[in-house]
PDB file of C-alpha atoms in Angstrom:
ATOM      1  CA  MET A  19      81.366  30.668  93.463  1.00 58.00           C
ATOM      2  CA  LYS A  20      79.589  27.357  94.144  1.00 63.00           C
ATOM      3  CA  MET A  21      80.369  26.433  90.842  1.00 61.00           C
ATOM      4  CA  GLY A  22      83.992  26.397  91.084  1.00 61.00           C
ATOM      5  CA  ARG A  23      84.070  25.568  94.762  1.00 66.00           C
ATOM      6  CA  PHE A  24      82.017  22.555  93.634  1.00 58.00           C
ATOM      7  CA  VAL A  25      84.634  21.639  90.422  1.00 59.00           C
ATOM      8  CA  ILE A  26      87.587  21.518  92.800  1.00 64.00           C
ATOM      9  CA  CYS A  27      86.405  19.639  95.386  1.00 54.00           C
ATOM     10  CA  PHE A  28      85.012  16.673  92.533  1.00 57.00           C
ATOM     11  CA  ILE A  29      88.652  16.814  91.475  1.00 61.00           C
ATOM     12  CA  LEU A  30      90.447  16.349  94.537  1.00 51.00           C
ATOM     13  CA  LEU A  31      88.417  13.069  95.219  1.00 52.00           C
ATOM     14  CA  SER A  32      88.748  11.560  91.267  1.00 53.00           C
ATOM     15  CA  LEU A  33      92.599  12.175  92.162  1.00 50.00           C
ATOM     16  CA  PHE A  34      92.120  10.346  95.592  1.00 50.00           C
ATOM     17  CA  TYR A  35      90.636   7.587  94.177  1.00 48.00           C
ATOM     18  CA  ILE A  36      92.669   6.824  91.154  1.00 47.00           C
ATOM     19  CA  SER A  37      95.734   6.982  93.642  1.00 46.00           C
ATOM     20  CA  LEU A  38      93.458   3.981  95.942  1.00 51.00           C
ATOM     21  CA  VAL A  39      93.503   1.997  92.689  1.00 54.00           C
ATOM     22  CA  LEU A  40      95.959   1.738  91.092  1.00 76.00           C
ATOM     23  CA  GLY A  41      96.838  -1.134  91.828  1.00 92.00           C
ATOM     24  CA  ASP A  42      95.116  -5.674  90.264  1.00 96.00           C
ATOM     25  CA  ILE A  43      93.926  -6.804  93.153  1.00 97.00           C
ATOM     26  CA  GLY A  44      93.939 -10.732  94.270  1.00 97.00           C
ATOM     27  CA  THR A  45      94.814 -13.375  96.596  1.00 98.00           C
ATOM     28  CA  ALA A  46      97.832 -14.759  98.262  1.00 98.00           C
ATOM     29  CA  THR A  47      99.168 -17.708  99.564  1.00 97.00           C
ATOM     30  CA  SER A  48     101.876 -19.035 100.811  1.00 95.00           C
ATOM     31  CA  TYR A  49     104.723 -21.669  99.758  1.00 93.00           C
ATOM     32  CA  ASN A  50     106.996 -23.860 101.706  1.00 91.00           C
ATOM     33  CA  SER A  51     110.433 -25.066 100.463  1.00 91.00           C
ATOM     34  CA  PRO A  52     112.178 -27.262  98.107  1.00 93.00           C
ATOM     35  CA  TYR A  53     111.807 -24.064  95.988  1.00 95.00           C
ATOM     36  CA  THR A  54     113.772 -24.906  93.554  1.00 95.00           C
ATOM     37  CA  PRO A  55     113.733 -26.251  90.197  1.00 96.00           C
ATOM     38  CA  THR A  56     111.499 -23.263  89.210  1.00 97.00           C
ATOM     39  CA  LYS A  57     110.143 -22.326  85.720  1.00 97.00           C
ATOM     40  CA  CYS A  58     112.152 -20.027  85.498  1.00 97.00           C
ATOM     41  CA  GLY A  59     115.475 -20.456  86.635  1.00 96.00           C
ATOM     42  CA  GLY A  60     115.419 -24.126  87.458  1.00 96.00           C
ATOM     43  CA  ASN A  61     118.290 -25.206  90.383  1.00 97.00           C
ATOM     44  CA  ARG A  62     120.256 -21.696  90.000  1.00 95.00           C
ATOM     45  CA  SER A  63     120.356 -19.807  92.998  1.00 92.00           C
ATOM     46  CA  ASP A  64     121.644 -16.749  91.564  1.00 94.00           C
ATOM     47  CA  GLN A  65     117.578 -16.497  90.602  1.00 95.00           C
ATOM     48  CA  PHE A  66     116.645 -15.828  95.173  1.00 95.00           C
ATOM     49  CA  PRO A  67     116.124 -12.313  95.878  1.00 95.00           C
ATOM     50  CA  SER A  68     117.862 -11.228  98.241  1.00 89.00           C
ATOM     51  CA  GLY A  69     116.251 -11.924 101.829  1.00 93.00           C
ATOM     52  CA  ASN A  70     114.294 -13.966  99.590  1.00 95.00           C
ATOM     53  CA  LEU A  71     110.985 -12.268  98.255  1.00 97.00           C
ATOM     54  CA  PHE A  72     110.205 -13.982  95.052  1.00 98.00           C
ATOM     55  CA  VAL A  73     106.601 -15.714  94.494  1.00 98.00           C
ATOM     56  CA  ALA A  74     105.246 -18.463  92.009  1.00 98.00           C
ATOM     57  CA  VAL A  75     102.404 -16.936  89.584  1.00 98.00           C
ATOM     58  CA  SER A  76      99.120 -18.035  88.318  1.00 97.00           C
ATOM     59  CA  GLU A  77      98.286 -18.886  84.751  1.00 94.00           C
ATOM     60  CA  GLY A  78      96.432 -16.008  84.646  1.00 94.00           C
ATOM     61  CA  LEU A  79      99.639 -13.664  85.150  1.00 97.00           C
ATOM     62  CA  TRP A  80     102.396 -16.671  84.261  1.00 97.00           C
ATOM     63  CA  ASP A  81     102.226 -15.169  80.445  1.00 96.00           C
ATOM     64  CA  ASN A  82     103.848 -18.418  79.123  1.00 96.00           C
ATOM     65  CA  GLY A  83     106.942 -17.649  81.188  1.00 97.00           C
ATOM     66  CA  ALA A  84     107.733 -14.496  80.498  1.00 97.00           C
ATOM     67  CA  ALA A  85     106.432 -13.413  84.007  1.00 98.00           C
ATOM     68  CA  CYS A  86     110.122 -14.372  84.773  1.00 98.00           C
ATOM     69  CA  GLY A  87     111.699 -11.782  87.329  1.00 97.00           C
ATOM     70  CA  ARG A  88     108.914  -9.364  86.813  1.00 98.00           C
ATOM     71  CA  ARG A  89     109.000  -7.801  90.271  1.00 98.00           C
ATOM     72  CA  TYR A  90     106.100  -6.788  92.321  1.00 98.00           C
ATOM     73  CA  ARG A  91     105.180  -4.112  94.167  1.00 97.00           C
ATOM     74  CA  LEU A  92     102.361  -6.014  97.202  1.00 97.00           C
ATOM     75  CA  ARG A  93     100.784  -5.373  99.669  1.00 97.00           C
ATOM     76  CA  CYS A  94      98.334  -6.925 102.238  1.00 97.00           C
ATOM     77  CA  LEU A  95      94.480  -5.943 102.161  1.00 97.00           C
ATOM     78  CA  SER A  96      92.249  -7.994 104.599  1.00 96.00           C
ATOM     79  CA  GLY A  97      92.318 -11.628 105.306  1.00 95.00           C
ATOM     80  CA  ASN A  98      90.582 -13.895 108.582  1.00 94.00           C
ATOM     81  CA  ASN A  99      91.291 -12.279 111.801  1.00 92.00           C
ATOM     82  CA  ARG A 100      92.963  -9.616 110.749  1.00 93.00           C
ATOM     83  CA  PRO A 101      95.861 -10.809 108.757  1.00 95.00           C
ATOM     84  CA  CYS A 102      98.299  -8.155 107.390  1.00 96.00           C
ATOM     85  CA  LYS A 103     100.514  -6.070 108.463  1.00 97.00           C
ATOM     86  CA  GLU A 104     101.175  -2.715 107.607  1.00 95.00           C
ATOM     87  CA  GLY A 105     103.696  -1.373 104.262  1.00 96.00           C
ATOM     88  CA  THR A 106     105.008  -2.925 100.912  1.00 97.00           C
ATOM     89  CA  ILE A 107     107.119  -5.393 100.117  1.00 97.00           C
ATOM     90  CA  ASP A 108     108.408  -6.230  96.816  1.00 98.00           C
ATOM     91  CA  VAL A 109     108.940  -9.558  95.688  1.00 98.00           C
ATOM     92  CA  ARG A 110     110.160 -11.217  92.343  1.00 98.00           C
ATOM     93  CA  VAL A 111     108.671 -13.795  89.799  1.00 98.00           C
ATOM     94  CA  VAL A 112     110.748 -16.532  90.370  1.00 98.00           C
ATOM     95  CA  ASP A 113     108.016 -19.268  88.896  1.00 98.00           C
ATOM     96  CA  TYR A 114     104.872 -20.981  87.591  1.00 97.00           C
ATOM     97  CA  CYS A 115     102.320 -21.941  90.552  1.00 94.00           C
ATOM     98  CA  THR A 116     102.412 -26.117  90.517  1.00 86.00           C
ATOM     99  CA  LYS A 117      99.274 -26.676  92.252  1.00 88.00           C
ATOM    100  CA  ARG A 118      96.196 -26.704  89.333  1.00 86.00           C
ATOM    101  CA  PRO A 119      94.581 -25.146  89.774  1.00 91.00           C
ATOM    102  CA  CYS A 120      96.480 -22.846  91.946  1.00 92.00           C
ATOM    103  CA  PRO A 121      95.413 -21.728  95.152  1.00 95.00           C
ATOM    104  CA  SER A 122      95.986 -17.324  94.781  1.00 97.00           C
ATOM    105  CA  THR A 123      96.879 -15.321  92.317  1.00 97.00           C
ATOM    106  CA  ILE A 124     100.527 -15.517  93.970  1.00 98.00           C
ATOM    107  CA  ALA A 125     102.108 -17.750  96.346  1.00 97.00           C
ATOM    108  CA  LEU A 126     104.548 -15.978  98.266  1.00 97.00           C
ATOM    109  CA  SER A 127     108.132 -17.684  99.410  1.00 97.00           C
ATOM    110  CA  THR A 128     107.360 -17.846 103.238  1.00 96.00           C
ATOM    111  CA  ASP A 129     109.759 -15.264 104.161  1.00 96.00           C
ATOM    112  CA  ALA A 130     108.325 -12.606 101.785  1.00 97.00           C
ATOM    113  CA  PHE A 131     104.397 -13.695 102.903  1.00 97.00           C
ATOM    114  CA  ALA A 132     105.433 -12.565 106.757  1.00 97.00           C
ATOM    115  CA  GLN A 133     106.530  -9.954 105.603  1.00 97.00           C
ATOM    116  CA  ILE A 134     102.976  -8.861 105.741  1.00 97.00           C
ATOM    117  CA  SER A 135     101.003 -11.096 107.348  1.00 97.00           C
ATOM    118  CA  ASN A 136     100.817 -12.559 110.633  1.00 95.00           C
ATOM    119  CA  SER A 137      99.480 -15.461 109.554  1.00 91.00           C
ATOM    120  CA  HIS A 138     101.008 -18.361 107.896  1.00 85.00           C
ATOM    121  CA  ASN A 139      99.199 -20.521 106.458  1.00 85.00           C
ATOM    122  CA  ALA A 140      96.216 -17.495 105.609  1.00 91.00           C
ATOM    123  CA  LYS A 141      94.845 -17.138 102.275  1.00 96.00           C
ATOM    124  CA  ILE A 142      95.202 -13.403 102.002  1.00 97.00           C
ATOM    125  CA  ASN A 143      93.383 -11.003  99.533  1.00 98.00           C
ATOM    126  CA  ILE A 144      96.573  -8.297  98.758  1.00 98.00           C
ATOM    127  CA  GLU A 145      96.117  -5.494  95.752  1.00 97.00           C
ATOM    128  CA  TYR A 146      99.830  -5.587  93.343  1.00 97.00           C
ATOM    129  CA  VAL A 147     101.597  -3.823  90.300  1.00 97.00           C
ATOM    130  CA  GLN A 148     103.742  -4.648  88.487  1.00 95.00           C
TER     131      GLN A 148
END
């Protein structure tokens, strides 16, 4: 009987742990306009999703341009002075980070960054999943 309870507890804890680590961990910063031209869509205005929830990605996610149009769900995990807002946002990749080296894994538009962080110029830790 005790062994059965142990097995059930182990399975439940394992499922809980798996649900916590589905995404990748990285960092995020914001970047300001002008947002065009981009590496994905040049000067086309239709490349930007409604709400301006878009990002530029670093080398690790860029994948020689295959990242263009990818969508990621991300959330703020932590940062200095408790910057995180609750919830997640869905963003679209429209560009390659132009700074070398890129200051973060993902650079969010100012509108996207404002959706998940109270600090406008912070570097935050994020969880993201495609």
